[in-house]
Amino acid sequence: MRIPLSWLREFAQVPAEATAEDVMAELVKVGFEEEAVHRPTDELRGPIVVGQVLSLVKEPQSNGKTINWCQVRVVPEGQEQTLTGKGIDPSGVQGIICGAHNFVEGDKVVVTLPGAVLPGDFHISARKTYGHLSAGMIASVRELGIGEDHDGILVLSRIGLDPEIGTDAMSLLGLYDEAAEINVTPDRGYAFSIRGVAREYAHATGTVFTDPAAKVNAPAALSGGYGVKLNDDAPIYGKPGCDRFVARTVRGVDASRPTPPWMVSRLRLAGIRSISLPVDISNYVMLELGQPNHCYDLDKLSGDIVVRRAVAGEKITTLDDKVRALDVEDLLITDDSGAIGIAGVMGGANTEVSDSTTNILVEAAHFDEVSIARSRRRHKLPSEASKRFERGVDWQVANVAAQRVVDLLVELAGGTADEAGTDVGTAPDAVTIELPANYAASRIGIDFTEEQITGSLRDLGAIVLMGEENGSYLVTAPSWRNDLETKEDLSEEIARLVGYDNIPATLPVAPPGRGLTRTQQQKRRVVQALADAGLTEVLSYPFVSKSSNDIFGVAEAGATRTALKLANPISEEHGYLRTSVLPGLIEVARRNHSRGFRDLALFEAGSVFLPAGQLGTASIPPLGVKPSEEVLDGLYDGVPDQPLHIAAVLTGHDSPAAAAHTPRAWDWADALDVARLVGDVLGVELVVSQGSHQAFHPGRAAKLALRSGDIVGYAGELHPKLLAAHDMPARSVALELNADALFDAAPDVIVAKHISGFPVATQDVALVVPQDIPADAVLAALREGAGELLEDVALFDVYAGHGIEDGKKSLAFALRFRAADRTLTADEASEAREAAVAVAAERFGAVQR
């Protein structure tokens, strides 16, 4: 919100010497943020005066142009030139070259004299051109930085001015004024007006505030005016789209009259360009009072005005000359001809006020915030009006704003106001909030006095009464503060007005027993362990294609798979939420690989989305009321399961090449090691067996499960066709684990094993078993048969070929034995090994090599 200081001074006691920076410093005290300062004199400096064209000689040039050699008087006749400087003629008449042709002898214009500086750091000086010494420039509005019109010279009579020659043009055009720009948060829509900001400035400084609405003499009641009907048969959340509509009529206006420079200047500083007198008046009142309004050409209206919802297929041509298809949720202003405006957003072109308009119908209405916000977003039509309506407008000020527009149309456009008028609608119930006497103190941390509490709330415009019990206050919020609904809101307002600087800074003490949850701790341990192991954590988008979910979401091709389709995807190619982390991770690896980063070890911990059963809810709970537990349960039931998955992709080599070092290519065993690392960190044993997954190599994939048999993931080499399709190196490997399942299976406390001080006894054994027997099953049999002395067993070789019978393979295991209380003998270790081999032989027919 931009606040011209001259305008603010009409309603708040701003010191004459105060700058925009000073005003913003005061407004910061009451919770506003500084944005910018808009000061024309930062780019524009005089001498810039009013001049009169004495003579104008047209001189054709060899380049085809015709220039005007002008003699311009800049000092009243008979008076001396008091300005001095190089190029300023002491006679008071300047010779100036001008290329524009929209002025004649006798016109009063704006003259920038030598020494002046125009926007863009354009310095004016006397210079020889077209055979003359041109000492100054006759300026256009664009050259002065006060408009975009560059077609011709600013002729003062055309904007209703006839000043004395030599008058300071910067003062005449309001160029010494300045504006402070502040950021207004969405809950403080009342501050999108001079009225609201002046009130806040008075709060900040303790000075007197004069309400501009109180200066308007609006009739207490209106009747007999233009016919208006409020007919909302489909209110949103049961709230009517329009609950007040004021209409006033002004006849005999001259819409072609120029807008007064003082109004143009204020609008310009406020960020709104001048369009025409009726439109400028409408915008001026909106900025002053915060109530948007609209002017219709009365003679273009047909029948009563009806405020209703759009019907299917209905269209409207808006003021920007665009035809817009309407939604049945759009709130419209209509007459017998159809839609004449999207309520609170933009008017229609058919009833637009033009220079030929003589009779005007003024509208000032109160619309529902949700209706306006949805229409504004739906049609991508941000406007000054919608910005205010969707944040909330004072219901009580509509008739005042309409009267203010009427008064200005009568004063500036020469119109005559009808005594009759229209005011239909029902006032909303006043909101009364019970504020316990000590609530603000307990919430803010300051012992507020009763005077501070009641004084602050009454300064806001609230009505404060004492409650009958517990010394509480009954507070009725003012009509312009629709954001005050709870005792928390009132507490924040008390703190704001008493002063944020009075709130003590106290470091809170963390209560005992708080901190990271068990799951958060587990996730951090896993992520840290993977990073410590040399993997790089990345984050990928959770949006994937249907084919990616089909491939990675289920192990078997063609199996039933459900996924959530996005209603408004970034692209149709990525229109689903992921059911696996691997697609995004592979895309990150592919992108890095294409840019020359070939040796990668990437991992990601992220949620996947697994819909099942109910999705969403049948209806959206109404706003402004906390949903019941049953409603919340229904909402949560419609949210899909979102377990945390951990995935990794390894491609290329495990280290960079170097002298005397040959890097090793990642293989399926590395993927298994990463998976086992996750299990070890959590204290969960992963059971590894031959697996099958359509995204992995048919013979180089492992299924990862818990001891309970629940499958928690897969690891191994990615399918060659998948790698080729993604332009990835052959033999790239990956893994994915259901981290939530591992967290649930993990013990609460991981107990470290006792480290024995006695030496270890090692024994190796090679067993020949059928080719289809999983190595993990044989390892489990050895572990079971070896008994308590076995400390560890690991597979270190698999061989099939010469010397081994067809259909069989040799598995070599390293067994480590250790006793907790003694040094084992070789016989004890051998006996334990033979017991282990016996179990393997019994179960699988294993034979020692």
PDB file of C-alpha atoms in Angstrom, residues 156-371:
ATOM      1  CA  LEU A 156      -2.207  23.146 -18.802  1.00  0.00           C
ATOM      2  CA  SER A 157      -5.596  24.420 -19.947  1.00  0.00           C
ATOM      3  CA  ARG A 158      -6.515  20.881 -20.999  1.00  0.00           C
ATOM      4  CA  ILE A 159      -6.201  19.659 -17.415  1.00  0.00           C
ATOM      5  CA  GLY A 160      -8.251  22.568 -16.087  1.00  0.00           C
ATOM      6  CA  LEU A 161      -5.402  24.856 -15.036  1.00  0.00           C
ATOM      7  CA  ASP A 162      -4.741  28.524 -15.801  1.00  0.00           C
ATOM      8  CA  PRO A 163      -1.849  29.424 -13.499  1.00  0.00           C
ATOM      9  CA  GLU A 164       0.226  32.604 -13.491  1.00  0.00           C
ATOM     10  CA  ILE A 165       3.290  32.598 -15.720  1.00  0.00           C
ATOM     11  CA  GLY A 166       6.432  31.701 -13.771  1.00  0.00           C
ATOM     12  CA  THR A 167       4.563  29.555 -11.230  1.00  0.00           C
ATOM     13  CA  ASP A 168       6.589  26.623  -9.886  1.00  0.00           C
ATOM     14  CA  ALA A 169       5.200  23.786 -12.020  1.00  0.00           C
ATOM     15  CA  MET A 170       6.422  21.106  -9.628  1.00  0.00           C
ATOM     16  CA  SER A 171       4.296  22.538  -6.845  1.00  0.00           C
ATOM     17  CA  LEU A 172       1.393  23.038  -9.252  1.00  0.00           C
ATOM     18  CA  LEU A 173       1.473  19.349 -10.300  1.00  0.00           C
ATOM     19  CA  GLY A 174       2.042  17.975  -6.787  1.00  0.00           C
ATOM     20  CA  LEU A 175       5.568  16.784  -7.512  1.00  0.00           C
ATOM     21  CA  TYR A 176       6.913  17.780  -4.096  1.00  0.00           C
ATOM     22  CA  ASP A 177       4.652  15.200  -2.460  1.00  0.00           C
ATOM     23  CA  GLU A 178       6.021  11.764  -1.566  1.00  0.00           C
ATOM     24  CA  ALA A 179       4.607   8.362  -0.668  1.00  0.00           C
ATOM     25  CA  ALA A 180       5.586   5.689   1.837  1.00  0.00           C
ATOM     26  CA  GLU A 181       4.946   2.113   0.732  1.00  0.00           C
ATOM     27  CA  ILE A 182       4.254  -0.560   3.346  1.00  0.00           C
ATOM     28  CA  ASN A 183       3.537  -4.278   3.149  1.00  0.00           C
ATOM     29  CA  VAL A 184       0.039  -5.167   4.346  1.00  0.00           C
ATOM     30  CA  THR A 185      -0.463  -8.735   5.566  1.00  0.00           C
ATOM     31  CA  PRO A 186      -3.582 -10.599   4.352  1.00  0.00           C
ATOM     32  CA  ASP A 187      -5.344 -10.385   7.723  1.00  0.00           C
ATOM     33  CA  ARG A 188      -5.216  -6.564   7.821  1.00  0.00           C
ATOM     34  CA  GLY A 189      -7.200  -5.598   4.751  1.00  0.00           C
ATOM     35  CA  TYR A 190      -8.426  -2.414   6.460  1.00  0.00           C
ATOM     36  CA  ALA A 191      -4.904  -1.010   5.970  1.00  0.00           C
ATOM     37  CA  PHE A 192      -5.401  -0.961   2.184  1.00  0.00           C
ATOM     38  CA  SER A 193      -6.806   2.532   2.649  1.00  0.00           C
ATOM     39  CA  ILE A 194      -5.694   5.950   3.798  1.00  0.00           C
ATOM     40  CA  ARG A 195      -8.394   5.652   6.447  1.00  0.00           C
ATOM     41  CA  GLY A 196      -6.857   2.488   7.879  1.00  0.00           C
ATOM     42  CA  VAL A 197      -3.251   3.657   7.706  1.00  0.00           C
ATOM     43  CA  ALA A 198      -4.073   7.024   9.278  1.00  0.00           C
ATOM     44  CA  ARG A 199      -5.710   5.201  12.180  1.00  0.00           C
ATOM     45  CA  GLU A 200      -2.615   3.013  12.596  1.00  0.00           C
ATOM     46  CA  TYR A 201      -0.320   6.054  12.426  1.00  0.00           C
ATOM     47  CA  ALA A 202      -2.353   7.612  15.233  1.00  0.00           C
ATOM     48  CA  HIS A 203      -1.971   4.379  17.241  1.00  0.00           C
ATOM     49  CA  ALA A 204       1.793   4.437  16.704  1.00  0.00           C
ATOM     50  CA  THR A 205       2.301   8.093  17.606  1.00  0.00           C
ATOM     51  CA  GLY A 206      -0.475   8.666  20.127  1.00  0.00           C
ATOM     52  CA  THR A 207      -1.847  11.552  18.078  1.00  0.00           C
ATOM     53  CA  VAL A 208      -5.411  12.337  17.020  1.00  0.00           C
ATOM     54  CA  PHE A 209      -7.061  10.451  14.174  1.00  0.00           C
ATOM     55  CA  THR A 210      -9.832  12.015  12.082  1.00  0.00           C
ATOM     56  CA  ASP A 211     -12.003   9.403  10.417  1.00  0.00           C
ATOM     57  CA  PRO A 212     -12.618  10.390   6.771  1.00  0.00           C
ATOM     58  CA  ALA A 213     -15.880   8.471   6.890  1.00  0.00           C
ATOM     59  CA  ALA A 214     -17.119  10.809   9.627  1.00  0.00           C
ATOM     60  CA  LYS A 215     -16.563  13.809   7.353  1.00  0.00           C
ATOM     61  CA  VAL A 216     -19.044  12.483   4.765  1.00  0.00           C
ATOM     62  CA  ASN A 217     -22.674  13.490   5.274  1.00  0.00           C
ATOM     63  CA  ALA A 218     -24.401  10.284   4.161  1.00  0.00           C
ATOM     64  CA  PRO A 219     -28.181   9.884   4.565  1.00  0.00           C
ATOM     65  CA  ALA A 220     -29.296   7.619   7.384  1.00  0.00           C
ATOM     66  CA  ALA A 221     -31.604   5.675   5.069  1.00  0.00           C
ATOM     67  CA  LEU A 222     -32.146   5.362   1.330  1.00  0.00           C
ATOM     68  CA  SER A 223     -35.254   4.432  -0.632  1.00  0.00           C
ATOM     69  CA  GLY A 224     -36.855   4.857  -4.019  1.00  0.00           C
ATOM     70  CA  GLY A 225     -33.619   4.366  -5.933  1.00  0.00           C
ATOM     71  CA  TYR A 226     -32.616   2.069  -8.778  1.00  0.00           C
ATOM     72  CA  GLY A 227     -34.010  -1.451  -8.451  1.00  0.00           C
ATOM     73  CA  VAL A 228     -31.546  -3.976  -6.966  1.00  0.00           C
ATOM     74  CA  LYS A 229     -32.167  -7.620  -6.033  1.00  0.00           C
ATOM     75  CA  LEU A 230     -29.813  -9.938  -4.165  1.00  0.00           C
ATOM     76  CA  ASN A 231     -30.474 -13.449  -5.461  1.00  0.00           C
ATOM     77  CA  ASP A 232     -27.715 -15.862  -4.476  1.00  0.00           C
ATOM     78  CA  ASP A 233     -29.181 -19.356  -4.789  1.00  0.00           C
ATOM     79  CA  ALA A 234     -25.820 -21.134  -4.406  1.00  0.00           C
ATOM     80  CA  PRO A 235     -23.897 -19.463  -1.554  1.00  0.00           C
ATOM     81  CA  ILE A 236     -20.423 -20.780  -0.796  1.00  0.00           C
ATOM     82  CA  TYR A 237     -20.298 -22.397   2.652  1.00  0.00           C
ATOM     83  CA  GLY A 238     -23.802 -21.019   3.168  1.00  0.00           C
ATOM     84  CA  LYS A 239     -22.603 -17.408   3.130  1.00  0.00           C
ATOM     85  CA  PRO A 240     -24.336 -15.085   0.620  1.00  0.00           C
ATOM     86  CA  GLY A 241     -22.051 -13.659  -2.018  1.00  0.00           C
ATOM     87  CA  CYS A 242     -23.437 -10.144  -1.486  1.00  0.00           C
ATOM     88  CA  ASP A 243     -25.023  -8.962   1.761  1.00  0.00           C
ATOM     89  CA  ARG A 244     -25.196  -5.218   1.011  1.00  0.00           C
ATOM     90  CA  PHE A 245     -25.657  -3.204  -2.172  1.00  0.00           C
ATOM     91  CA  VAL A 246     -25.860   0.593  -2.194  1.00  0.00           C
ATOM     92  CA  ALA A 247     -26.770   2.372  -5.434  1.00  0.00           C
ATOM     93  CA  ARG A 248     -26.857   6.126  -5.990  1.00  0.00           C
ATOM     94  CA  THR A 249     -27.663   8.150  -9.129  1.00  0.00           C
ATOM     95  CA  VAL A 250     -25.938  11.301 -10.400  1.00  0.00           C
ATOM     96  CA  ARG A 251     -27.324  12.999 -13.507  1.00  0.00           C
ATOM     97  CA  GLY A 252     -25.955  15.617 -15.865  1.00  0.00           C
ATOM     98  CA  VAL A 253     -22.284  14.875 -15.323  1.00  0.00           C
ATOM     99  CA  ASP A 254     -19.597  16.023 -17.739  1.00  0.00           C
ATOM    100  CA  ALA A 255     -17.384  12.922 -17.880  1.00  0.00           C
ATOM    101  CA  SER A 256     -14.973  14.616 -20.271  1.00  0.00           C
ATOM    102  CA  ARG A 257     -13.800  17.147 -17.689  1.00  0.00           C
ATOM    103  CA  PRO A 258     -10.139  16.759 -16.713  1.00  0.00           C
ATOM    104  CA  THR A 259      -9.253  15.227 -13.385  1.00  0.00           C
ATOM    105  CA  PRO A 260      -7.854  17.876 -11.018  1.00  0.00           C
ATOM    106  CA  PRO A 261      -4.042  17.738 -10.787  1.00  0.00           C
ATOM    107  CA  TRP A 262      -4.151  17.233  -7.012  1.00  0.00           C
ATOM    108  CA  MET A 263      -6.187  14.066  -7.481  1.00  0.00           C
ATOM    109  CA  VAL A 264      -4.017  12.868 -10.364  1.00  0.00           C
ATOM    110  CA  SER A 265      -0.923  13.433  -8.251  1.00  0.00           C
ATOM    111  CA  ARG A 266      -2.267  11.455  -5.296  1.00  0.00           C
ATOM    112  CA  LEU A 267      -3.465   8.597  -7.477  1.00  0.00           C
ATOM    113  CA  ARG A 268      -0.108   8.472  -9.245  1.00  0.00           C
ATOM    114  CA  LEU A 269       1.808   8.341  -5.966  1.00  0.00           C
ATOM    115  CA  ALA A 270      -0.578   5.623  -4.785  1.00  0.00           C
ATOM    116  CA  GLY A 271       0.308   3.568  -7.866  1.00  0.00           C
ATOM    117  CA  ILE A 272      -2.851   4.154  -9.952  1.00  0.00           C
ATOM    118  CA  ARG A 273      -2.806   5.952 -13.285  1.00  0.00           C
ATOM    119  CA  SER A 274      -5.377   8.551 -14.204  1.00  0.00           C
ATOM    120  CA  ILE A 275      -7.981   7.309 -16.732  1.00  0.00           C
ATOM    121  CA  SER A 276     -11.000   9.633 -16.707  1.00  0.00           C
ATOM    122  CA  LEU A 277     -12.717  11.803 -14.149  1.00  0.00           C
ATOM    123  CA  PRO A 278     -15.447   9.300 -13.076  1.00  0.00           C
ATOM    124  CA  VAL A 279     -12.982   6.402 -12.910  1.00  0.00           C
ATOM    125  CA  ASP A 280     -10.427   8.511 -11.047  1.00  0.00           C
ATOM    126  CA  ILE A 281     -13.068   9.548  -8.502  1.00  0.00           C
ATOM    127  CA  SER A 282     -14.022   5.889  -8.015  1.00  0.00           C
ATOM    128  CA  ASN A 283     -10.408   4.907  -7.430  1.00  0.00           C
ATOM    129  CA  TYR A 284      -9.790   7.888  -5.184  1.00  0.00           C
ATOM    130  CA  VAL A 285     -12.660   6.970  -2.859  1.00  0.00           C
ATOM    131  CA  MET A 286     -11.539   3.320  -2.820  1.00  0.00           C
ATOM    132  CA  LEU A 287      -8.061   4.355  -1.684  1.00  0.00           C
ATOM    133  CA  GLU A 288      -9.384   6.847   0.844  1.00  0.00           C
ATOM    134  CA  LEU A 289     -12.029   4.693   2.542  1.00  0.00           C
ATOM    135  CA  GLY A 290     -11.013   1.164   1.545  1.00  0.00           C
ATOM    136  CA  GLN A 291     -14.410   0.512  -0.070  1.00  0.00           C
ATOM    137  CA  PRO A 292     -14.211  -0.439  -3.771  1.00  0.00           C
ATOM    138  CA  ASN A 293     -16.996   1.027  -5.872  1.00  0.00           C
ATOM    139  CA  HIS A 294     -18.049   1.112  -9.503  1.00  0.00           C
ATOM    140  CA  CYS A 295     -19.639   3.624 -11.868  1.00  0.00           C
ATOM    141  CA  TYR A 296     -22.124   2.450 -14.515  1.00  0.00           C
ATOM    142  CA  ASP A 297     -23.404   4.443 -17.462  1.00  0.00           C
ATOM    143  CA  LEU A 298     -27.005   4.643 -16.299  1.00  0.00           C
ATOM    144  CA  ASP A 299     -28.375   4.988 -19.819  1.00  0.00           C
ATOM    145  CA  LYS A 300     -26.778   1.647 -20.808  1.00  0.00           C
ATOM    146  CA  LEU A 301     -28.477  -0.308 -18.018  1.00  0.00           C
ATOM    147  CA  SER A 302     -31.576  -2.337 -18.833  1.00  0.00           C
ATOM    148  CA  GLY A 303     -33.962  -3.232 -16.040  1.00  0.00           C
ATOM    149  CA  ASP A 304     -33.203  -3.939 -12.396  1.00  0.00           C
ATOM    150  CA  ILE A 305     -29.761  -4.967 -11.199  1.00  0.00           C
ATOM    151  CA  VAL A 306     -29.658  -8.566  -9.950  1.00  0.00           C
ATOM    152  CA  VAL A 307     -26.703  -9.977  -8.033  1.00  0.00           C
ATOM    153  CA  ARG A 308     -26.617 -13.713  -8.731  1.00  0.00           C
ATOM    154  CA  ARG A 309     -24.410 -16.675  -9.575  1.00  0.00           C
ATOM    155  CA  ALA A 310     -23.472 -17.363 -13.192  1.00  0.00           C
ATOM    156  CA  VAL A 311     -25.255 -20.045 -15.175  1.00  0.00           C
ATOM    157  CA  ALA A 312     -23.440 -22.712 -17.161  1.00  0.00           C
ATOM    158  CA  GLY A 313     -22.121 -21.415 -20.476  1.00  0.00           C
ATOM    159  CA  GLU A 314     -22.569 -17.740 -19.607  1.00  0.00           C
ATOM    160  CA  LYS A 315     -19.944 -15.244 -20.837  1.00  0.00           C
ATOM    161  CA  ILE A 316     -19.008 -11.624 -20.259  1.00  0.00           C
ATOM    162  CA  THR A 317     -16.833  -9.042 -21.986  1.00  0.00           C
ATOM    163  CA  THR A 318     -14.914  -7.287 -19.224  1.00  0.00           C
ATOM    164  CA  LEU A 319     -13.458  -3.786 -19.194  1.00  0.00           C
ATOM    165  CA  ASP A 320     -10.199  -5.092 -20.666  1.00  0.00           C
ATOM    166  CA  ASP A 321     -12.194  -6.130 -23.797  1.00  0.00           C
ATOM    167  CA  LYS A 322     -11.667  -9.845 -23.176  1.00  0.00           C
ATOM    168  CA  VAL A 323     -14.497 -12.350 -23.473  1.00  0.00           C
ATOM    169  CA  ARG A 324     -14.471 -14.589 -20.415  1.00  0.00           C
ATOM    170  CA  ALA A 325     -16.294 -17.864 -19.912  1.00  0.00           C
ATOM    171  CA  LEU A 326     -17.934 -17.817 -16.500  1.00  0.00           C
ATOM    172  CA  ASP A 327     -18.084 -20.502 -13.862  1.00  0.00           C
ATOM    173  CA  VAL A 328     -21.308 -21.318 -12.026  1.00  0.00           C
ATOM    174  CA  GLU A 329     -19.548 -20.261  -8.814  1.00  0.00           C
ATOM    175  CA  ASP A 330     -18.849 -16.731 -10.121  1.00  0.00           C
ATOM    176  CA  LEU A 331     -20.886 -13.970  -8.493  1.00  0.00           C
ATOM    177  CA  LEU A 332     -22.210 -11.557 -11.112  1.00  0.00           C
ATOM    178  CA  ILE A 333     -23.792  -8.119 -11.363  1.00  0.00           C
ATOM    179  CA  THR A 334     -26.489  -8.446 -14.020  1.00  0.00           C
ATOM    180  CA  ASP A 335     -29.396  -6.622 -15.622  1.00  0.00           C
ATOM    181  CA  ASP A 336     -31.955  -7.674 -18.224  1.00  0.00           C
ATOM    182  CA  SER A 337     -29.208  -7.868 -20.873  1.00  0.00           C
ATOM    183  CA  GLY A 338     -27.147 -10.357 -18.866  1.00  0.00           C
ATOM    184  CA  ALA A 339     -23.886 -10.051 -16.969  1.00  0.00           C
ATOM    185  CA  ILE A 340     -22.544  -6.510 -16.619  1.00  0.00           C
ATOM    186  CA  GLY A 341     -19.730  -7.272 -14.190  1.00  0.00           C
ATOM    187  CA  ILE A 342     -17.903  -9.954 -12.216  1.00  0.00           C
ATOM    188  CA  ALA A 343     -18.749  -8.861  -8.693  1.00  0.00           C
ATOM    189  CA  GLY A 344     -15.841  -7.314  -6.834  1.00  0.00           C
ATOM    190  CA  VAL A 345     -13.376  -8.154  -9.604  1.00  0.00           C
ATOM    191  CA  MET A 346     -14.028  -6.241 -12.831  1.00  0.00           C
ATOM    192  CA  GLY A 347     -16.912  -4.487 -14.539  1.00  0.00           C
ATOM    193  CA  GLY A 348     -18.306  -5.266 -17.963  1.00  0.00           C
ATOM    194  CA  ALA A 349     -17.551  -3.333 -21.135  1.00  0.00           C
ATOM    195  CA  ASN A 350     -21.233  -2.901 -22.076  1.00  0.00           C
ATOM    196  CA  THR A 351     -21.983  -0.458 -19.255  1.00  0.00           C
ATOM    197  CA  GLU A 352     -18.595   1.274 -19.133  1.00  0.00           C
ATOM    198  CA  VAL A 353     -18.527   5.012 -18.466  1.00  0.00           C
ATOM    199  CA  SER A 354     -17.171   7.042 -21.406  1.00  0.00           C
ATOM    200  CA  ASP A 355     -16.664  10.743 -22.220  1.00  0.00           C
ATOM    201  CA  SER A 356     -20.209  10.853 -23.595  1.00  0.00           C
ATOM    202  CA  THR A 357     -21.742   9.563 -20.373  1.00  0.00           C
ATOM    203  CA  THR A 358     -24.110  12.011 -18.708  1.00  0.00           C
ATOM    204  CA  ASN A 359     -25.913   9.893 -16.096  1.00  0.00           C
ATOM    205  CA  ILE A 360     -24.052   7.625 -13.682  1.00  0.00           C
ATOM    206  CA  LEU A 361     -25.192   4.895 -11.306  1.00  0.00           C
ATOM    207  CA  VAL A 362     -22.749   4.488  -8.410  1.00  0.00           C
ATOM    208  CA  GLU A 363     -22.391   1.060  -6.800  1.00  0.00           C
ATOM    209  CA  ALA A 364     -20.849   0.401  -3.382  1.00  0.00           C
ATOM    210  CA  ALA A 365     -21.406  -3.177  -2.257  1.00  0.00           C
ATOM    211  CA  HIS A 366     -20.153  -5.686   0.291  1.00  0.00           C
ATOM    212  CA  PHE A 367     -19.156  -9.077  -1.125  1.00  0.00           C
ATOM    213  CA  ASP A 368     -18.115 -12.378   0.453  1.00  0.00           C
ATOM    214  CA  GLU A 369     -14.348 -12.753   0.620  1.00  0.00           C
ATOM    215  CA  VAL A 370     -14.285 -16.370  -0.604  1.00  0.00           C
ATOM    216  CA  SER A 371     -16.467 -15.687  -3.659  1.00  0.00           C
TER     217      SER A 371
END
